[in-house]
Tab-separated table of C-alpha atoms and ligand atoms in Angstrom:
chain	number	residue	atom	x	y	z
A	12	MET	CA	-0.346	0.134	-0.046
A	13	ARG	CA	1.107	3.282	-0.234
A	14	GLN	CA	2.472	5.779	2.137
A	15	PRO	CA	0.856	9.176	2.560
A	16	THR	CA	3.098	12.384	1.595
A	17	ILE	CA	3.200	15.741	2.681
A	18	LEU	CA	4.723	18.461	1.690
A	19	GLU	CA	7.175	20.952	3.413
A	20	CYS	CA	8.488	24.501	3.130
A	21	THR	CA	12.342	24.462	2.655
A	22	VAL	CA	12.768	27.341	4.445
A	23	CYS	CA	10.092	27.886	7.359
A	24	LYS	CA	9.087	24.202	7.479
A	25	ARG	CA	5.485	24.734	7.493
A	26	THR	CA	3.563	21.669	6.218
A	27	TYR	CA	0.754	21.532	3.254
A	28	ASP	CA	-1.664	18.643	2.807
A	29	SER	CA	-0.361	16.396	-0.103
A	30	ALA	CA	-3.672	15.997	-1.885
A	31	VAL	CA	-3.910	19.464	-2.555
A	32	LEU	CA	-1.715	20.293	-6.183
A	33	ARG	CA	0.138	23.914	-5.292
A	34	ASN	CA	3.722	25.412	-6.139
A	35	LEU	CA	5.140	27.207	-3.758
A	36	CYS	CA	4.978	27.848	0.188
A	37	GLU	CA	2.980	30.321	1.109
A	38	CYS	CA	6.246	32.614	2.605
A	39	GLY	CA	7.572	32.056	-0.705
A	40	GLY	CA	10.329	28.906	0.570
A	41	PRO	CA	10.321	25.710	-2.615
A	42	LEU	CA	8.518	22.852	-1.393
A	43	PHE	CA	9.184	19.337	-0.811
A	44	VAL	CA	7.771	16.112	-0.382
A	45	ARG	CA	8.230	14.083	2.861
A	46	TYR	CA	7.788	10.114	2.910
A	47	ASP	CA	7.126	7.997	5.919
A	48	LEU	CA	10.315	6.731	5.528
A	49	GLY	CA	10.891	4.573	8.954
A	50	ALA	CA	6.967	3.097	7.222
A	51	ILE	CA	8.512	2.200	3.758
A	52	ALA	CA	11.378	0.588	5.473
A	53	ALA	CA	9.458	-1.160	7.510
A	54	ALA	CA	6.961	-2.556	4.685
A	55	ASN	CA	9.120	-3.558	2.925
A	56	ARG	CA	11.158	-5.751	5.515
A	57	ASP	CA	9.185	-8.742	4.821
A	58	GLY	CA	10.903	-9.232	0.711
A	59	THR	CA	8.707	-7.383	-1.245
A	60	GLY	CA	11.862	-5.054	-1.684
A	61	LEU	CA	11.819	-1.262	-2.556
A	62	ILE	CA	12.998	-1.724	-5.611
A	63	ASP	CA	11.107	-2.774	-8.877
A	64	ARG	CA	14.060	-4.706	-10.177
A	65	SER	CA	11.108	-5.584	-12.783
A	66	ARG	CA	11.171	-2.367	-14.886
A	67	SER	CA	13.805	-0.894	-16.709
A	68	ASP	CA	13.328	3.200	-15.930
A	69	MET	CA	13.053	4.957	-12.787
A	70	TRP	CA	9.535	4.774	-11.952
A	71	ARG	CA	11.408	0.860	-10.067
A	72	TYR	CA	11.549	3.979	-7.600
A	73	SER	CA	8.113	4.504	-7.336
A	74	LYS	CA	8.274	3.753	-3.609
A	75	VAL	CA	10.015	7.223	-2.778
A	76	LEU	CA	8.613	9.140	-5.779
A	77	PRO	CA	5.161	10.606	-5.610
A	78	ALA	CA	2.951	8.028	-7.085
A	79	ASP	CA	2.891	4.505	-8.280
A	80	ALA	CA	4.620	3.121	-10.834
A	81	SER	CA	0.710	2.438	-12.843
A	82	ASP	CA	-0.477	6.384	-12.606
A	83	ALA	CA	2.627	7.369	-14.405
A	84	ILE	CA	3.106	9.695	-18.086
A	85	THR	CA	6.151	7.520	-18.590
A	86	LEU	CA	8.449	7.222	-21.576
A	87	GLY	CA	10.867	4.786	-20.294
A	88	GLU	CA	12.587	8.043	-18.813
A	89	GLY	CA	15.834	6.700	-15.954
A	90	TRP	CA	18.025	3.942	-15.448
A	91	THR	CA	21.200	5.245	-17.914
A	92	PRO	CA	23.954	4.054	-18.097
A	93	LEU	CA	27.243	4.344	-15.521
A	94	LEU	CA	30.260	4.138	-18.279
A	95	PRO	CA	34.116	3.664	-16.803
A	96	LEU	CA	36.151	6.753	-18.613
A	97	ARG	CA	39.114	4.683	-19.311
A	98	ARG	CA	41.093	6.381	-21.500
A	99	LEU	CA	40.152	9.869	-20.493
A	100	GLY	CA	40.755	9.224	-17.085
A	101	ALA	CA	43.982	7.599	-17.938
A	102	GLN	CA	44.851	10.534	-19.798
A	103	TRP	CA	44.008	12.197	-16.589
A	104	GLY	CA	45.799	9.741	-14.277
A	105	ALA	CA	43.586	9.035	-12.817
A	106	THR	CA	41.799	5.357	-12.593
A	107	ARG	CA	37.944	5.497	-11.326
A	108	VAL	CA	35.939	7.961	-13.532
A	109	LEU	CA	33.158	6.894	-14.226
A	110	LEU	CA	30.144	9.487	-17.293
A	111	LYS	CA	26.410	8.751	-16.569
A	112	ASP	CA	24.528	9.181	-19.834
A	113	GLU	CA	21.113	11.839	-19.150
A	114	GLY	CA	21.290	12.253	-22.980
A	115	LEU	CA	19.966	8.328	-23.468
A	116	ASN	CA	16.617	9.928	-21.869
A	117	PRO	CA	13.377	10.669	-23.974
A	118	THR	CA	14.312	13.140	-25.217
A	119	GLY	CA	17.051	13.898	-25.117
A	120	SER	CA	18.087	15.118	-21.751
A	121	PHE	CA	17.768	13.804	-18.222
A	122	LYS	CA	14.936	16.619	-18.105
A	123	ALA	CA	12.723	13.854	-19.167
A	124	ARG	CA	13.069	12.487	-15.171
A	125	GLY	CA	11.435	15.580	-13.629
A	126	LEU	CA	7.896	16.510	-16.698
A	127	SER	CA	7.611	12.637	-15.898
A	128	VAL	CA	6.672	12.841	-12.361
A	129	ALA	CA	5.725	16.688	-12.863
A	130	VAL	CA	3.152	15.773	-15.189
A	131	THR	CA	2.567	13.024	-13.815
A	132	MET	CA	1.598	14.742	-10.503
A	133	ALA	CA	-0.296	17.406	-12.521
A	134	ARG	CA	-2.666	15.050	-14.259
A	135	LEU	CA	-3.009	12.873	-11.024
A	136	LEU	CA	-4.103	16.246	-9.445
A	137	GLY	CA	-6.571	17.854	-11.431
A	138	ALA	CA	-4.668	20.448	-13.528
A	139	LYS	CA	-5.471	20.334	-17.398
A	140	LYS	CA	-3.002	22.889	-18.851
A	141	LEU	CA	0.250	22.771	-18.165
A	142	ALA	CA	2.312	26.235	-18.395
A	143	ILE	CA	6.334	26.182	-18.295
A	144	PRO	CA	8.920	28.456	-18.863
A	145	SER	CA	12.568	27.476	-19.310
A	146	ALA	CA	16.525	27.189	-20.990
A	147	GLY	CA	15.234	25.109	-23.844
A	148	ASN	CA	15.623	20.686	-22.404
A	149	ALA	CA	12.798	20.980	-20.098
A	150	ALA	CA	10.692	22.747	-22.220
A	151	GLY	CA	10.717	19.426	-24.575
A	152	ALA	CA	10.580	17.165	-22.136
A	153	MET	CA	7.193	18.517	-20.828
A	154	ALA	CA	5.556	19.093	-23.901
A	155	ALA	CA	6.490	15.648	-24.964
A	156	TYR	CA	4.643	14.599	-21.667
A	157	ALA	CA	2.115	16.571	-21.921
A	158	ALA	CA	1.375	15.080	-25.216
A	159	ALA	CA	1.584	11.625	-23.741
A	160	ALA	CA	-1.136	12.494	-21.436
A	161	GLY	CA	-3.309	14.363	-23.638
A	162	MET	CA	-2.864	17.723	-21.569
A	163	GLU	CA	-2.494	20.765	-23.007
A	164	ALA	CA	1.427	23.197	-22.751
A	165	HIS	CA	2.364	25.986	-22.810
A	166	ILE	CA	6.290	26.850	-23.793
A	167	PHE	CA	8.092	30.208	-22.493
A	168	MET	CA	11.469	29.916	-24.014
A	169	PRO	CA	14.878	32.093	-25.315
A	170	GLN	CA	14.208	32.751	-28.634
A	171	ASP	CA	17.485	31.983	-29.030
A	172	VAL	CA	17.322	28.145	-27.827
A	173	PRO	CA	19.155	25.357	-29.539
A	174	GLN	CA	17.047	24.182	-32.883
A	175	ALA	CA	16.605	21.257	-32.048
A	176	ASN	CA	14.125	22.591	-28.497
A	177	PHE	CA	12.047	24.477	-30.513
A	178	LEU	CA	11.210	21.403	-33.196
A	179	GLU	CA	10.327	19.130	-30.979
A	180	CYS	CA	7.756	21.025	-28.870
A	181	LYS	CA	6.465	22.032	-32.006
A	182	ALA	CA	6.170	18.737	-33.241
A	183	TYR	CA	4.618	17.740	-29.570
A	184	GLY	CA	2.199	19.764	-30.581
A	185	ALA	CA	2.217	22.672	-27.560
A	186	GLU	CA	2.417	26.650	-27.758
A	187	VAL	CA	5.718	27.486	-27.999
A	188	THR	CA	6.516	31.237	-27.203
A	189	LEU	CA	9.876	32.588	-28.140
A	190	VAL	CA	10.713	35.262	-26.367
A	191	ASN	CA	13.477	38.313	-26.504
A	192	GLY	CA	15.511	37.363	-23.069
A	193	LEU	CA	16.578	35.226	-20.890
A	194	ILE	CA	14.581	32.188	-18.895
A	195	SER	CA	13.723	34.026	-15.617
A	196	ASP	CA	11.974	36.699	-18.606
A	197	CYS	CA	9.821	33.678	-19.790
A	198	ALA	CA	9.098	32.981	-15.999
A	199	ARG	CA	7.606	36.304	-15.576
A	200	LEU	CA	5.540	35.377	-18.495
A	201	VAL	CA	4.588	33.164	-17.219
A	202	ALA	CA	3.608	34.490	-13.499
A	203	GLU	CA	1.480	37.287	-15.419
A	204	ARG	CA	-0.363	35.016	-17.530
A	205	LYS	CA	-0.874	31.693	-15.574
A	206	SER	CA	-4.163	32.787	-13.416
A	207	LYS	CA	-6.057	34.062	-16.358
A	208	GLU	CA	-5.496	31.561	-18.451
A	209	GLY	CA	-5.768	28.648	-15.605
A	210	TRP	CA	-2.192	27.460	-16.178
A	211	PHE	CA	-0.845	24.654	-14.358
A	212	GLU	CA	3.527	26.241	-13.583
A	213	VAL	CA	5.617	23.500	-13.476
A	214	SER	CA	8.883	26.089	-13.320
A	215	THR	CA	11.529	24.470	-12.193
A	216	LEU	CA	11.182	24.475	-7.646
A	217	LYS	CA	8.052	26.078	-8.479
A	218	GLU	CA	6.105	22.772	-7.687
A	219	PRO	CA	7.297	19.985	-6.019
A	220	TYR	CA	7.345	17.644	-8.051
A	221	ARG	CA	9.944	17.159	-10.405
A	222	ILE	CA	13.044	17.257	-8.355
A	223	GLU	CA	11.355	13.725	-8.193
A	224	GLY	CA	11.783	12.604	-10.649
A	225	LYS	CA	15.405	14.791	-10.794
A	226	LYS	CA	16.523	12.701	-7.331
A	227	THR	CA	16.402	9.741	-9.263
A	228	MET	CA	19.807	9.992	-10.621
A	229	GLY	CA	20.959	9.666	-6.797
A	230	TYR	CA	19.333	6.934	-6.158
A	231	GLU	CA	20.045	5.061	-9.558
A	232	LEU	CA	24.032	6.046	-9.347
A	233	ALA	CA	24.115	4.357	-5.997
A	234	GLU	CA	22.481	0.668	-7.147
A	235	GLN	CA	24.975	0.902	-9.904
A	236	LEU	CA	27.642	1.217	-7.299
A	237	GLY	CA	26.285	-1.664	-5.360
A	238	TRP	CA	24.394	0.600	-2.585
A	239	ARG	CA	26.913	2.769	-1.782
A	240	VAL	CA	27.639	6.710	-3.117
A	241	PRO	CA	31.351	8.124	-4.935
A	242	ASP	CA	33.673	9.825	-3.672
A	243	ALA	CA	32.660	13.211	-6.092
A	244	ILE	CA	29.754	14.258	-8.094
A	245	LEU	CA	29.877	16.607	-10.562
A	246	TYR	CA	27.172	18.273	-12.046
A	247	PRO	CA	25.805	20.844	-14.562
A	248	CYS	CA	24.225	23.745	-12.600
A	249	GLY	CA	21.543	25.708	-13.681
A	250	GLY	CA	18.650	25.385	-11.254
A	251	GLY	CA	21.063	23.640	-9.463
A	252	VAL	CA	17.252	20.871	-9.483
A	253	GLY	CA	19.463	17.511	-10.532
A	254	LEU	CA	21.891	18.625	-7.928
A	255	ILE	CA	19.668	19.536	-4.935
A	256	GLY	CA	17.378	16.015	-5.791
A	257	MET	CA	20.356	14.377	-5.454
A	258	TRP	CA	21.481	15.457	-1.904
A	259	LYS	CA	17.309	14.788	-1.231
A	260	ALA	CA	17.844	11.476	-2.462
A	261	PHE	CA	20.892	10.332	-0.290
A	262	GLU	CA	19.640	12.451	2.789
A	263	GLU	CA	16.537	9.608	1.837
A	264	MET	CA	18.593	6.455	0.861
A	265	GLN	CA	20.437	6.301	4.600
A	266	SER	CA	17.437	7.058	6.474
A	267	LEU	CA	15.926	3.617	4.199
A	268	GLY	CA	18.991	1.826	5.028
A	269	LEU	CA	20.269	1.903	1.771
A	270	ILE	CA	23.734	3.831	2.280
A	271	GLY	CA	26.037	4.174	5.386
A	272	ALA	CA	26.616	8.062	6.143
A	273	LYS	CA	28.800	9.120	3.622
A	274	ARG	CA	28.413	11.515	0.828
A	275	PRO	CA	29.692	12.882	-2.276
A	276	LYS	CA	31.447	16.337	-2.407
A	277	MET	CA	29.186	17.511	-4.720
A	278	ILE	CA	30.194	19.790	-7.384
A	279	SER	CA	28.323	22.655	-9.537
A	280	VAL	CA	29.859	23.734	-12.293
A	281	GLN	CA	29.060	26.766	-14.037
A	282	ALA	CA	29.785	28.481	-17.170
A	283	ALA	CA	32.041	31.077	-17.194
A	284	GLY	CA	29.308	33.274	-18.861
A	285	CYS	CA	26.677	32.684	-16.015
A	286	GLN	CA	28.133	31.878	-12.831
A	287	PRO	CA	26.305	33.076	-9.654
A	288	ILE	CA	26.390	29.460	-8.012
A	289	THR	CA	30.734	29.919	-8.202
A	290	ARG	CA	30.968	33.775	-7.546
A	291	ALA	CA	28.172	32.799	-3.988
A	292	PHE	CA	30.278	30.251	-2.979
A	293	GLY	CA	34.090	32.026	-3.675
A	294	GLN	CA	32.324	35.092	-1.521
A	295	GLY	CA	30.817	32.550	0.926
A	296	THR	CA	27.865	33.977	1.077
A	297	GLU	CA	23.876	31.788	1.115
A	298	HIS	CA	22.532	33.192	-1.794
A	299	SER	CA	23.516	34.146	-5.344
A	300	GLU	CA	23.451	37.426	-6.989
A	301	PHE	CA	21.186	37.790	-10.326
A	302	TYR	CA	23.669	36.599	-13.281
A	303	PRO	CA	24.133	39.943	-15.789
A	304	ASP	CA	24.508	39.125	-18.935
A	305	ALA	CA	24.582	36.037	-18.586
A	306	HIS	CA	26.227	33.675	-22.260
A	307	THR	CA	26.967	30.123	-22.746
A	308	VAL	CA	26.610	27.291	-25.332
A	309	ALA	CA	25.401	25.585	-22.778
A	310	SER	CA	22.068	27.240	-23.089
A	311	GLY	CA	20.487	24.937	-19.792
A	312	LEU	CA	23.394	26.686	-17.372
A	313	ARG	CA	22.078	30.080	-18.797
A	314	VAL	CA	20.013	30.400	-15.239
A	315	PRO	CA	21.106	33.550	-13.826
A	316	LYS	CA	19.853	33.533	-10.739
A	317	ALA	CA	18.280	30.185	-9.347
A	318	LEU	CA	15.385	29.667	-6.576
A	319	GLY	CA	17.238	26.779	-4.957
A	320	ASP	CA	19.965	28.630	-4.828
A	321	PHE	CA	20.942	28.497	-1.494
A	322	LEU	CA	19.157	24.545	-0.901
A	323	VAL	CA	22.415	24.129	-4.152
A	324	LEU	CA	25.781	26.615	-1.478
A	325	ARG	CA	24.116	24.606	1.241
A	326	ALA	CA	24.500	21.068	-0.226
A	327	ILE	CA	27.366	21.711	-1.739
A	328	ARG	CA	29.443	23.047	2.076
A	329	GLU	CA	28.401	20.628	3.200
A	330	SER	CA	29.614	17.632	1.460
A	331	GLY	CA	33.391	19.549	1.526
A	332	GLY	CA	32.280	19.885	-2.881
A	333	THR	CA	32.999	23.158	-4.655
A	334	ALA	CA	32.324	25.139	-7.094
A	335	ILE	CA	33.896	25.948	-10.761
A	336	SER	CA	33.246	27.620	-13.810
A	337	VAL	CA	34.580	26.964	-16.865
A	338	GLU	CA	34.442	29.051	-20.753
A	339	ASP	CA	32.733	27.750	-23.707
A	340	GLU	CA	35.985	27.184	-25.205
A	341	GLU	CA	36.577	24.523	-23.276
A	342	MET	CA	33.547	22.518	-22.807
A	343	MET	CA	33.424	21.964	-26.193
A	344	ASP	CA	37.327	20.889	-26.579
A	345	ALA	CA	36.748	18.297	-23.502
A	346	ALA	CA	33.043	17.576	-25.367
A	347	ALA	CA	35.049	16.984	-28.551
A	348	GLU	CA	37.655	14.898	-27.002
A	349	LEU	CA	35.418	12.687	-24.581
A	350	ALA	CA	33.425	11.972	-27.975
A	351	ALA	CA	37.041	11.354	-29.970
A	352	ASN	CA	38.290	8.954	-27.029
A	353	GLU	CA	35.094	7.207	-25.524
A	354	GLY	CA	32.813	7.039	-28.340
A	355	LEU	CA	30.035	9.830	-25.747
A	356	PHE	CA	29.106	12.987	-28.358
A	357	VAL	CA	27.466	14.870	-24.823
A	358	ALA	CA	25.815	18.290	-23.932
A	359	PRO	CA	27.905	21.457	-23.571
A	360	GLU	CA	26.694	20.999	-19.829
A	361	GLY	CA	28.154	16.961	-19.611
A	362	GLY	CA	30.623	18.379	-21.551
A	363	ALA	CA	31.847	20.980	-18.762
A	364	CYS	CA	31.073	18.809	-16.227
A	365	VAL	CA	34.133	16.767	-18.062
A	366	ALA	CA	36.777	19.830	-18.702
A	367	ALA	CA	35.805	20.520	-15.054
A	368	ALA	CA	37.010	16.824	-14.249
A	369	GLY	CA	39.438	17.386	-15.699
A	370	LYS	CA	41.182	20.555	-14.304
A	371	LEU	CA	40.035	19.029	-10.473
A	372	ILE	CA	42.225	16.423	-10.706
A	373	ALA	CA	45.244	18.433	-12.159
A	374	SER	CA	44.803	21.050	-9.073
A	375	GLY	CA	45.140	18.072	-6.541
A	376	PHE	CA	40.636	18.764	-5.802
A	377	LEU	CA	39.685	15.655	-6.583
A	378	GLY	CA	42.580	13.011	-6.087
A	379	ARG	CA	43.940	10.339	-9.243
A	380	ASP	CA	42.280	7.316	-6.411
A	381	GLU	CA	39.470	9.208	-5.946
A	382	GLU	CA	35.763	7.906	-7.399
A	383	ILE	CA	34.339	9.997	-9.882
A	384	ALA	CA	31.011	10.520	-11.299
A	385	ILE	CA	30.437	12.967	-14.090
A	386	TYR	CA	26.640	13.985	-15.428
A	387	ASN	CA	26.489	14.557	-19.077
A	388	THR	CA	22.395	16.080	-18.950
A	389	GLY	CA	21.758	15.433	-22.107
A	390	SER	CA	22.651	13.984	-25.607
A	391	GLY	CA	24.708	16.231	-28.520
A	392	SER	CA	22.709	15.592	-30.728
A	393	LYS	CA	20.385	18.454	-30.046
A	394	TYR	CA	23.397	20.869	-29.896
A	395	LEU	CA	23.603	20.734	-33.765
A	396	GLU	CA	25.173	24.623	-34.008
A	397	ALA	CA	27.348	24.611	-31.096
A	398	TYR	CA	29.139	21.769	-32.336
A	399	GLY	CA	28.265	23.186	-36.185
A	400	ILE	CA	31.191	25.725	-34.860
A	401	ARG	CA	33.470	23.846	-33.326
A	402	PHE	CA	33.495	22.046	-36.250
A	403	PRO	CA	32.811	23.629	-38.890
A	404	ARG	CA	31.910	22.337	-42.607
A	405	VAL	CA	33.460	23.295	-45.739
A	406	LEU	CA	31.533	22.696	-48.531
A	407	SER	CA	33.777	22.356	-51.740
A	408	GLY	CA	32.585	21.794	-54.649
A	409	GLU	CA	29.490	21.322	-55.950
A	410	GLN	CA	29.241	17.097	-55.227
A	411	ASP	CA	28.467	18.689	-51.576
A	412	LYS	CA	26.305	21.314	-52.673
A	413	LEU	CA	24.207	18.733	-53.929
A	414	GLY	CA	24.613	16.486	-51.128
A	415	GLY	CA	26.887	13.688	-52.310
A	416	LEU	CA	26.913	10.927	-53.206
A	417	ILE	CA	22.923	9.895	-52.729
A	418	THR	CA	22.131	13.264	-54.174
A	419	PRO	CA	21.021	11.971	-58.056
A	420	ARG	CA	22.954	12.914	-60.466
B	521	PLP	C1	21.478	19.868	-20.772
B	521	PLP	C2	20.928	19.982	-19.447
B	521	PLP	N1	21.878	20.681	-18.545
B	521	PLP	C3	21.965	20.803	-17.283
B	521	PLP	C4	20.773	21.758	-16.958
B	521	PLP	C5	20.362	21.858	-15.594
B	521	PLP	O1	20.314	21.267	-14.647
B	521	PLP	P1	19.202	21.835	-13.222
B	521	PLP	O2	18.285	22.301	-13.406
B	521	PLP	O3	19.446	20.456	-12.607
B	521	PLP	O4	20.491	22.547	-12.780
B	521	PLP	C6	20.047	21.812	-17.969
B	521	PLP	C7	18.506	23.270	-17.809
B	521	PLP	O5	17.838	23.615	-18.558
B	521	PLP	C8	19.884	21.541	-18.852
B	521	PLP	O6	18.914	21.741	-20.044
B	522	ZN	ZN1	7.498	28.474	3.652
């Protein structure tokens, strides 16, 4: 039987009934789903198990998700591979470097996890129309899950998002508004229009369920390692919800008796052109400040101010981690090196973490014998414009112009 959940404010600790669809706490703080972990652990001691091993998607963890797998709007998200980086690791002199490849999710990014749970819960709790401000990939994921649920999707994203994000949203039948600005401008437009239009807002951390999907990255990592955690995690930090979600997952897993007290060093990786968390970490502040003129090819990292910044910074500090930024050129170089050495074609956000890992090993912050898990959050195939600049196609003569061998002459 499903154990009841409550919603708890991350700021003032006020609790709410989880049977009502909500955005933030009255104080403005993000809400987290809280489970009766003691009861869940006790109910599963009889051998039924906490994990549904018959499922090779993230709904194998439905006992610590807010809905039953039978109610899930799912496209097969999660249970992505954890791969050793043998050749690149060897170049760094490190032997235990792993990459969790979230690019293999439906819609080509880890955003599928959060939107699967968010759309599932919005539908179960009575919403009909969904709206999202997005840096790009969350929009694509929401459009896909809304389509699968038969719900309306209203998308607001920057007009210069990767073409893949625009096209996928259109193909999934969403209503797309391209905004001359950043995700923060998109968020303002959704906030202004949502009550008049009857939209439920699915902004990251402004509803309690996307983080529940993202936390499964932490459950999966531990399960794939045989129920233990690595020494360090590198995560590309935009809104930071993946990092906060994994931090929540580790706490839950310890309460469930799945792992011990050890925590990985949580390392936030940002782009030099938009690095509010790196800056706040360096300055020792609890919150970040709005980052002006945000720009980077890693469109998912173009988040000038995150609602959950204080939770990201807290997790980094409590874990003994750090926050680091890399230039666009460094992330694209690292992504190209990863592709050429390991056969993995990753998003620039993943490339940023690869570049950061190399730097932190070289600086000694990460030991060469430590187990390091790098998150690649998206597929390189969604970033053809960025790769097109990194690998310009030189057209030479008529043959190329006509499309080469497959063009009839
Ligand atoms: C590929 C990719 N990586 C990372 C992020 C940042 O995600 P988070 O909100 O978990 O920091 C995004 C967000 O748009 C993204 O699309
Ligand atoms: Zn509150």
